[in-house]
CSV table of C-alpha atoms in Angstrom, one decimal:
chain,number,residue,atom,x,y,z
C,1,UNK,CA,138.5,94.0,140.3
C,2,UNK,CA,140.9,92.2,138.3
C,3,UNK,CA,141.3,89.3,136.4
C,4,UNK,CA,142.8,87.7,138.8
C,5,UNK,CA,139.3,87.4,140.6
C,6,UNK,CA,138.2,85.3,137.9
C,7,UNK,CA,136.7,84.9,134.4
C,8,UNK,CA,133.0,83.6,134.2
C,9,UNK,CA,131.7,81.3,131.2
C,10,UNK,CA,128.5,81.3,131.3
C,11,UNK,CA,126.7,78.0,128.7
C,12,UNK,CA,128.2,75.4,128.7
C,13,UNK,CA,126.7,74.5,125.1
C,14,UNK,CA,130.3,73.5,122.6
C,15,UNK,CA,131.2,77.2,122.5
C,16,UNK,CA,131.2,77.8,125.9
C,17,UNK,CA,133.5,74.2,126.3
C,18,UNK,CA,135.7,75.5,123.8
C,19,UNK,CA,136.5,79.4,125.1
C,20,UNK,CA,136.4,78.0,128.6
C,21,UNK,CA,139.2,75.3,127.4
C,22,UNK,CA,140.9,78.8,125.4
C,23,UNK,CA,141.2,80.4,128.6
C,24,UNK,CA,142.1,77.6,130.4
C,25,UNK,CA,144.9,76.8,128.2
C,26,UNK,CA,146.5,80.1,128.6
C,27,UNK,CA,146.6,79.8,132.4
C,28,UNK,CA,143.6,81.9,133.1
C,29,UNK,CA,141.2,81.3,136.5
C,30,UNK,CA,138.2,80.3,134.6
C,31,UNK,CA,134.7,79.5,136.5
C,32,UNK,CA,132.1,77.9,134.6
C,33,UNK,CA,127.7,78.4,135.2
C,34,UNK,CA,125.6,76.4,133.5
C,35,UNK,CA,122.2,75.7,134.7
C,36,UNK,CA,122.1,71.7,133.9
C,37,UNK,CA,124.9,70.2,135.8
C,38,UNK,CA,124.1,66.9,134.5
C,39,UNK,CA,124.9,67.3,131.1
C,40,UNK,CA,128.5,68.4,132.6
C,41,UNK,CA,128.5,65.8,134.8
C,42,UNK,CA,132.3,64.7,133.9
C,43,UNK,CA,133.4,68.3,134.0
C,44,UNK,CA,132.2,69.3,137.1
C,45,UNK,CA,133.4,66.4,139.0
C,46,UNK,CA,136.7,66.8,137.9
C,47,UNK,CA,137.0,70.5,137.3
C,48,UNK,CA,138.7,70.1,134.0
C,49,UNK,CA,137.4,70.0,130.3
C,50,UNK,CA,138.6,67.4,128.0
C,51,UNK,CA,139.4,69.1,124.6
C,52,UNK,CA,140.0,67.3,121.5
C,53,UNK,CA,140.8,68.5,117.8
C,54,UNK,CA,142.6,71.7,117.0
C,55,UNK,CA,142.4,72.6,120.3
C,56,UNK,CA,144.0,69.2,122.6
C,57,UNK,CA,144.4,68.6,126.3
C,58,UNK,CA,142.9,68.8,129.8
C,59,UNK,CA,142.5,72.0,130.9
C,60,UNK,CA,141.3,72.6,135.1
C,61,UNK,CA,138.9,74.6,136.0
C,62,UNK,CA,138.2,77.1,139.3
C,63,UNK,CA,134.6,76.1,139.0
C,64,UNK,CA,131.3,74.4,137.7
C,65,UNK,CA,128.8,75.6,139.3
C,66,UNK,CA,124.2,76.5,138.7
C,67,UNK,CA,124.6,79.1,140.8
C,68,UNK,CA,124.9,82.6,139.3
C,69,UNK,CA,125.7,84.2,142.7
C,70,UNK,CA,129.7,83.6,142.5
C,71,UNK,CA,129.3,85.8,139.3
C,72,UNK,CA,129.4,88.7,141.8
C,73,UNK,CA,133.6,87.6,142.2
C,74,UNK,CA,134.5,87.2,138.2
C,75,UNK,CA,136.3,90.1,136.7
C,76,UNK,CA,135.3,89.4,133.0
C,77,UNK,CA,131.8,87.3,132.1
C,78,UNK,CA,131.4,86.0,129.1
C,79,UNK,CA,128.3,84.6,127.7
C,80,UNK,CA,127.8,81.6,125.3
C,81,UNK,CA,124.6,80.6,125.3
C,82,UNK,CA,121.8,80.6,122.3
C,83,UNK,CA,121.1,84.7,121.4
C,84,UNK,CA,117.3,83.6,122.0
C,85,UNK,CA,118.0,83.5,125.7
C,86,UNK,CA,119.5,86.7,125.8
C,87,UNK,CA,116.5,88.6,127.2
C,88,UNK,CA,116.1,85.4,130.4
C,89,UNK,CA,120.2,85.1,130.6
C,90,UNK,CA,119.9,89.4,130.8
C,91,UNK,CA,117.6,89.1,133.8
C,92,UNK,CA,119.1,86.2,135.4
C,93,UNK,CA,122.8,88.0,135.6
C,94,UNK,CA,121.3,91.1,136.6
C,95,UNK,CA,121.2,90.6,140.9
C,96,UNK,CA,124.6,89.4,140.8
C,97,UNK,CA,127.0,91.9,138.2
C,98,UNK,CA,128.7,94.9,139.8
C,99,UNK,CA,130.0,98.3,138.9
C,100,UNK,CA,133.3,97.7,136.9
C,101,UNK,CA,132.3,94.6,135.2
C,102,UNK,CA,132.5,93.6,131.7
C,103,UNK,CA,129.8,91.2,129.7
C,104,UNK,CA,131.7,89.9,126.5
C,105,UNK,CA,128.5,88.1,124.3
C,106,UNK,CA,129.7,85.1,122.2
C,107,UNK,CA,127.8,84.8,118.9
C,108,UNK,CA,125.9,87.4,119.0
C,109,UNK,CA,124.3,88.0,115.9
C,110,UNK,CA,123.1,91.4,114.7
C,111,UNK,CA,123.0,94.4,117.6
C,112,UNK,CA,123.0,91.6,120.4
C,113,UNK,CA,125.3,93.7,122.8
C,114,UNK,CA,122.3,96.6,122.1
C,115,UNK,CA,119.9,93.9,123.0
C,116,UNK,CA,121.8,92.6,126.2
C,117,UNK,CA,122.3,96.3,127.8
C,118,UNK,CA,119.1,97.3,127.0
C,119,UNK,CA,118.0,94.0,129.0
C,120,UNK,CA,120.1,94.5,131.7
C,121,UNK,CA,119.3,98.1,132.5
C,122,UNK,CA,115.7,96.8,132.2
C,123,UNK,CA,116.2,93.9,135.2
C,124,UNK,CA,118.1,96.8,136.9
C,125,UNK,CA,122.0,96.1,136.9
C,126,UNK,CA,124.3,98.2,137.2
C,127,UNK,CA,126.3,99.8,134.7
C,128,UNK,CA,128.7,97.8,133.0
C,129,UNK,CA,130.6,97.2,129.7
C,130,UNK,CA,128.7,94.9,127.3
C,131,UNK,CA,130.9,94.3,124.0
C,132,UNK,CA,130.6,91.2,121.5
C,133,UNK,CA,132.5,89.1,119.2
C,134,UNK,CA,131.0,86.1,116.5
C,135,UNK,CA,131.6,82.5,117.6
C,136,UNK,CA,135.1,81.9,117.3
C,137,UNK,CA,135.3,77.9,117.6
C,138,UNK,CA,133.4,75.3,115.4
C,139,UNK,CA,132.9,73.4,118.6
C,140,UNK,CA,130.4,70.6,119.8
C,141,UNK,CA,129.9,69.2,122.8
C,142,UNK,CA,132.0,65.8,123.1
C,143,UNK,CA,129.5,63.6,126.1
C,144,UNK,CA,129.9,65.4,129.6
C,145,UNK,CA,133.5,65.7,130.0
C,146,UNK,CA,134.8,67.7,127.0
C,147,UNK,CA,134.9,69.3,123.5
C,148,UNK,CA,135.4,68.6,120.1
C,149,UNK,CA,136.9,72.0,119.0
C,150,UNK,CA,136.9,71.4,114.4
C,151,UNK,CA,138.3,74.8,113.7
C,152,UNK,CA,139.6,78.5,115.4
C,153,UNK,CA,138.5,81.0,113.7
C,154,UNK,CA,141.5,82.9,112.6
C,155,UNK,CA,139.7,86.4,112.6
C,156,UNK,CA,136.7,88.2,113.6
C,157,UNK,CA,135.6,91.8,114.9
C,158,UNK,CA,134.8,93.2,118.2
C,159,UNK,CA,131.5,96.1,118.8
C,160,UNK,CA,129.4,96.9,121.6
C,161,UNK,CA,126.6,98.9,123.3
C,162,UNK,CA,128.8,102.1,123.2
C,163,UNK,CA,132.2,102.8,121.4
C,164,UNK,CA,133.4,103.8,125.2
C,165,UNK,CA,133.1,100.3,126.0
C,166,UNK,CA,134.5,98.7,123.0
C,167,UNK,CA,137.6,101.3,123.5
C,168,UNK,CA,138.3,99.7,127.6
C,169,UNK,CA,137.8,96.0,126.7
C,170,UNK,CA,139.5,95.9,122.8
C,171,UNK,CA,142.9,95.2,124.3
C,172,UNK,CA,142.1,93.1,127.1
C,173,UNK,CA,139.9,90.7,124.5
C,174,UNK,CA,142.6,90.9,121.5
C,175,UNK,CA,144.9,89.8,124.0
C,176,UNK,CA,143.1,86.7,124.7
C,177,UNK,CA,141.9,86.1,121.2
C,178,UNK,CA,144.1,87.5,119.0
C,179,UNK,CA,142.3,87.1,116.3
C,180,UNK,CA,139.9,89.8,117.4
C,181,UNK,CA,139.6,93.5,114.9
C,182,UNK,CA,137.5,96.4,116.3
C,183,UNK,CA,134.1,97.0,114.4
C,184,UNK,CA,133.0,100.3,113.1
C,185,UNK,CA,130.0,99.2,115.0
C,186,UNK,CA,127.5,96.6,115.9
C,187,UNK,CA,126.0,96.7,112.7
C,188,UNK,CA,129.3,96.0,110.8
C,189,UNK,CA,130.0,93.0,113.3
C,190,UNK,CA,126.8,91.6,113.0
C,191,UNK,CA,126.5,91.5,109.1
C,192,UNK,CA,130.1,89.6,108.9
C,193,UNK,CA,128.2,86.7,109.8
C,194,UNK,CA,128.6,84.0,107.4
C,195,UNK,CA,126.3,81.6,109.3
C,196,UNK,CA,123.2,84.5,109.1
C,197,UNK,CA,123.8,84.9,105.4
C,198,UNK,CA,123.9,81.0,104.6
C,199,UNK,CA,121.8,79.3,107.0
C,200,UNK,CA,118.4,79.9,106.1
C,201,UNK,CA,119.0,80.5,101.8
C,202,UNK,CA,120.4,76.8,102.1
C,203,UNK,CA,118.1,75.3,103.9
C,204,UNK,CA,115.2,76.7,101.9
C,205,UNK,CA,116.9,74.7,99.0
C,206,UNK,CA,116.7,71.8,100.8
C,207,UNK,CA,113.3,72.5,102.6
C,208,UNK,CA,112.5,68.8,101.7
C,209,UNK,CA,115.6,66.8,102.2
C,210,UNK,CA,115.6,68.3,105.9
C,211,UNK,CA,111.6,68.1,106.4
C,212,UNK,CA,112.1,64.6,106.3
C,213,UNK,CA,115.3,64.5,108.3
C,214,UNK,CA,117.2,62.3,105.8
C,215,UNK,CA,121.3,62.8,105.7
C,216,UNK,CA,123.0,65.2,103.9
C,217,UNK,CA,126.1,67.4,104.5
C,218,UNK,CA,124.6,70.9,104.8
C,219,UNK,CA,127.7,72.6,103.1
C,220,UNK,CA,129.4,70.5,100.9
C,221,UNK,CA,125.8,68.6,99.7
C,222,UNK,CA,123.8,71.1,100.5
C,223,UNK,CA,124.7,73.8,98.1
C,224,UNK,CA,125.4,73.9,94.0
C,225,UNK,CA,126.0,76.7,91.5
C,226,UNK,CA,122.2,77.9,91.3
C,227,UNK,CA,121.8,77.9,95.0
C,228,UNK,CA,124.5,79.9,95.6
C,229,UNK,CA,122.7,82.5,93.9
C,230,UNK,CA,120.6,83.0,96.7
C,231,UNK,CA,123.3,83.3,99.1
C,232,UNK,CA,124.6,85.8,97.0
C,233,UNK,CA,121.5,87.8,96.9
C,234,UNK,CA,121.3,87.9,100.4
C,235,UNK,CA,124.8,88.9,100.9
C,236,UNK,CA,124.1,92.0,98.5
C,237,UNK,CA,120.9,92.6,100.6
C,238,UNK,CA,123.6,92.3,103.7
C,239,UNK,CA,126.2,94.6,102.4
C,240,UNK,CA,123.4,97.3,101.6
C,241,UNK,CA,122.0,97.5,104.7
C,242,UNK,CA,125.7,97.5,106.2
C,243,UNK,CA,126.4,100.6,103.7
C,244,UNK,CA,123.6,102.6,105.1
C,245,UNK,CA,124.4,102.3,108.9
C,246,UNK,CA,128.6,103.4,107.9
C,247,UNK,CA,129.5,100.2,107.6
C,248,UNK,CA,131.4,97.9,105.1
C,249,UNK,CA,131.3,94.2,104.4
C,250,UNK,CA,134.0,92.1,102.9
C,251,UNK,CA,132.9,89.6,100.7
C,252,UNK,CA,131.8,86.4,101.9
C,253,UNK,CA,135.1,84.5,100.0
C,254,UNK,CA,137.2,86.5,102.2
C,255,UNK,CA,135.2,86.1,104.9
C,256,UNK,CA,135.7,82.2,104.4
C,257,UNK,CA,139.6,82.7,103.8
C,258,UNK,CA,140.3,84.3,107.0
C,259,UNK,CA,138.0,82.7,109.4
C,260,UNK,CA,139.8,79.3,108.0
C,261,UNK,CA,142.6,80.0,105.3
C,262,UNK,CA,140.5,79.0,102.0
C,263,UNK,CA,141.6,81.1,99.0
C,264,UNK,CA,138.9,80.0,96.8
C,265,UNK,CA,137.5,82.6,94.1
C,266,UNK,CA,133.7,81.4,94.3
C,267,UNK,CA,131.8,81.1,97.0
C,268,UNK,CA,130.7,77.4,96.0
C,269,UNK,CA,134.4,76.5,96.0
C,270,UNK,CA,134.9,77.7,99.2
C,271,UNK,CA,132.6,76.6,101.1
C,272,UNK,CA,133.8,73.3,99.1
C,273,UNK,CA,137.0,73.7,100.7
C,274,UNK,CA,136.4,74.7,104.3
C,275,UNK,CA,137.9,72.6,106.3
C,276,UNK,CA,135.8,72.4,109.6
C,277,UNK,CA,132.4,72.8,107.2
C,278,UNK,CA,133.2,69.2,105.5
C,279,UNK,CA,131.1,67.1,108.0
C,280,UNK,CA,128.3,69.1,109.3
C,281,UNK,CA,125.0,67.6,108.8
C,282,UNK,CA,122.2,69.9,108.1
C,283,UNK,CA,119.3,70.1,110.8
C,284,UNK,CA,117.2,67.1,110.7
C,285,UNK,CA,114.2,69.6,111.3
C,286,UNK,CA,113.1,73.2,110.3
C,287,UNK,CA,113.1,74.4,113.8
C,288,UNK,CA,116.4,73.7,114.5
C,289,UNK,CA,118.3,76.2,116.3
C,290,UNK,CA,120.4,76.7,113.4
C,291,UNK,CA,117.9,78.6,111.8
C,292,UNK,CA,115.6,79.9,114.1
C,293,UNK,CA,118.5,81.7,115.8
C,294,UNK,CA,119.4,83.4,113.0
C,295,UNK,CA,116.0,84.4,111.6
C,296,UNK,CA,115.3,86.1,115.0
C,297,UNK,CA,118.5,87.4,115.9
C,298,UNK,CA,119.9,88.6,112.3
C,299,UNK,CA,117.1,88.5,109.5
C,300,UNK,CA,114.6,89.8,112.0
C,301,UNK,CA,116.7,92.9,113.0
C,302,UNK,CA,117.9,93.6,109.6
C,303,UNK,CA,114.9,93.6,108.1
C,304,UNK,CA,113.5,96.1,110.8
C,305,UNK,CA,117.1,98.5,110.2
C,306,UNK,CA,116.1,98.3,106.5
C,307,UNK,CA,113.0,99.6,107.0
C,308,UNK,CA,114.2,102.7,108.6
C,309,UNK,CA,117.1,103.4,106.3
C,310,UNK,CA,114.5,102.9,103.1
C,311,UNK,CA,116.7,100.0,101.5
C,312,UNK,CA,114.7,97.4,100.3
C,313,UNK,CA,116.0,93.6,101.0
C,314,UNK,CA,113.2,91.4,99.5
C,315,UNK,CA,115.5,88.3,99.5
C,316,UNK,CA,115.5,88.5,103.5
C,317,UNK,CA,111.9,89.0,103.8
C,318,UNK,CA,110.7,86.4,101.7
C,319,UNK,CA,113.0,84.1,104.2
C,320,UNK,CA,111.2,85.2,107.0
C,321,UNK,CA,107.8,84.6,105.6
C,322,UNK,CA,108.5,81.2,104.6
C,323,UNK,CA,110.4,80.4,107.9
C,324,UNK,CA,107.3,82.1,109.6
C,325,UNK,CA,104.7,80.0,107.4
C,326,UNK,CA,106.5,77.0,107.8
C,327,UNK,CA,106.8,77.0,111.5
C,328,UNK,CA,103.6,78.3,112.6
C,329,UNK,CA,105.7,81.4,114.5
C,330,UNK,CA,105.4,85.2,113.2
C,331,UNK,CA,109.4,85.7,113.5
C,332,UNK,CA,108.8,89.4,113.1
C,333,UNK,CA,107.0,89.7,116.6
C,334,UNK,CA,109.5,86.9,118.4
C,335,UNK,CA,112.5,87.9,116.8
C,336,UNK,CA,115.3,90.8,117.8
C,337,UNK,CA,112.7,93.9,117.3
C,338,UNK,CA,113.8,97.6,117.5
C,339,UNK,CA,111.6,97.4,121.1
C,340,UNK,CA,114.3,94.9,122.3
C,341,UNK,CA,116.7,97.0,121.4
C,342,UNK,CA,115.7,99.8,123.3
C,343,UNK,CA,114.9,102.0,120.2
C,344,UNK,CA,111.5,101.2,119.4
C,345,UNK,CA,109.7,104.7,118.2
C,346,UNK,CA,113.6,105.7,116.8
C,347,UNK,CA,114.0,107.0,112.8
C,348,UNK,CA,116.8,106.2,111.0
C,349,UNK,CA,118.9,109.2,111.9
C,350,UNK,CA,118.4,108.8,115.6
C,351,UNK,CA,119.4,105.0,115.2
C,352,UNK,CA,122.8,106.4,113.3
C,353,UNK,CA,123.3,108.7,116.3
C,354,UNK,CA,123.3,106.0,118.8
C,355,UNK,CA,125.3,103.7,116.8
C,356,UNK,CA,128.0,106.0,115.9
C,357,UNK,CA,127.9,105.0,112.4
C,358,UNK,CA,131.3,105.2,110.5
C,359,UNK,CA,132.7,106.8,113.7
C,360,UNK,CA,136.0,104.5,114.4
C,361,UNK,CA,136.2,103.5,118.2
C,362,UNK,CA,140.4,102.4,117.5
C,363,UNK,CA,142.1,101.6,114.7
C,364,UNK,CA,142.1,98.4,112.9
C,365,UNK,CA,144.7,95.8,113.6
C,366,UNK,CA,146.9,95.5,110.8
């Protein structure tokens, strides 16, 4: 299998659109599965994606199809749909992968390629290479014919379920995004999240504001010098956790500067100076995906890995309570738990073991 059998994109959500459109773009046979056709009415009846901002054109399409079947054909399939579906997606894919396969997760948060392996052996697939990367557009979905792609990220890390499978699909994947560095492991990738650090913190200091679903720019309103002291907390919480599973963060700044080029020297400047985080309106309500995701993907997972390793990280789980109390859901039983993972009854050392901690899978680009 090749990838001249095809790549799949399965979601069909703005980041989906926009690595479909990537791929496209570079000449690649891309096929895309989403389960509601309507809302890509447009794209499906022309076979092409319409893709406007940083990223311009009309780019064709092999494909649009619901039905997950023609799966069975695609080399490569990459996913791109909310982490919260991961476990449904998991089981759905499952009849129709095949030996030699790779899953490539988009936006995974914190240990989702662990999550999605453990899933699939679970529905009963066959063995294949799962490995992950972060979002890598600011991307929305522009009516049911295209895009609107406000930034590419410039860099971002790669990890998987195993460092066997990170080490046969690096090059492949840095070669189509070549913004792409290898992770010590899924722990490190996870953690260089800037969205799982900021989301929640924010929105907490404007609980109100988004209660009642008035306007306000969630970044550049959203934030002032004493808020960003609880981002900052939380990143420390981060970067400890990170520490104790051989792993190292780089600050949040830098994080900033080379997802988008800002080379600010506070964290309220740049997230000031972001371009592609100018304009985006905070949630107009607490369950919004853009924080539930990450309290059950990120902050739930965290927490648990805390726990194990004996760092405390009281910033992170006074955010789940809250969120928890506020929207009537125990986040700690929903969320990403160790049973998900497939290490439920695991201590800390035997969660290092299958990690690989601190163990390098390749070299770091330069």
């Amino acid at each position: 299998m090749s990838v001249l059998d095809g790549i799949g994109v399965v979601g069909a959500g703005g980041e989906g659109r926009a690595v479909a459109a990537h791929l496209a773009a570079r000449g690649l046979p891309v096929h895309l599965y989403t389960r509601d056709l309507e809302a890509v009415g447009e794209i499906a009846r022309r076979r092409e994606i319409v893709a406007r901002g940083v990223l311009d054109g009309r780019f064709p399409l092999r494909e649009v199809s619901a039905d997950p079947a023609g799966l069975a054909g695609r080399a490569v399939v990459l996913v791109a749909t909310v982490t919260t579906a991961y476990p449904e997606v998991a089981a759905r894919l499952a009849p129709h992968l095949r030996p030699g396969q790779v899953v490539v997760l988009f936006s995974s948060k914190l240990c989702g390629s662990v999550e999605f392996a453990h899933a699939l052996a679970a529905a009963g697939a066959p063995a294949v290479d799962v490995v992950e990367t972060d979002a890598l557009f600011a991307a929305r979905p522009s009516g049911t014919d295209g895009v609107t792609v406000l930034g590419a990220k410039g860099w971002n890390l790669i990890s998987g379920s195993s460092a066997a499978a990170v080490a046969r699909r690096a090059g492949l994947l840095r070669e189509w995004f070549p913004m792409l560095e290898v992770a010590r492991n899924p722990v490190e990738r996870g953690l260089h999240d800037f969205g799982a650090v900021a989301h929640v913190p924010i929105a907490l200091a404007n609980l109100g504001t988004i209660d009642r679903a008035e306007e306000l720019l969630f970044y550049v309103e959203g934030v002032s010098a004493r808020t960003i002291a609880l981002l900052e907390r939380t990143e420390a919480e981060f970067a400890a956790v990170a520490r104790a599973y051989g792993a190292r963060l780089l600050p949040m700044t830098e994080v900033l500067d080379r997802y988008y080029g800002c080379p600010a020297t506070t964290l309220l400047d740049a997230l000031r100076t972001v371009k592609p985080y100018r304009t985006i309106a905070a949630p107009t309500s607490l369950d919004h995906r853009f924080l539930t995701e990450d309290i059950r993907s990120t902050l739930v997972p965290l927490q648990a890995l805390a726990r194990c390793a004996g760092v405390a990280t009281p910033m992170v789980d006074a955010a789940i309570t809250i969120m928890s109390v506020l929207g009537g859901e125990d986040f700690r039983r929903t969320g990403r738990t160790l049973r998900r993972l497939g290490w439920d009854g695991l201590g800390y050392d035997e969660i290092v073991h299958r990690l690989g901690a601190g163990d390098r899978v390749a070299d770091r680009a330069a």
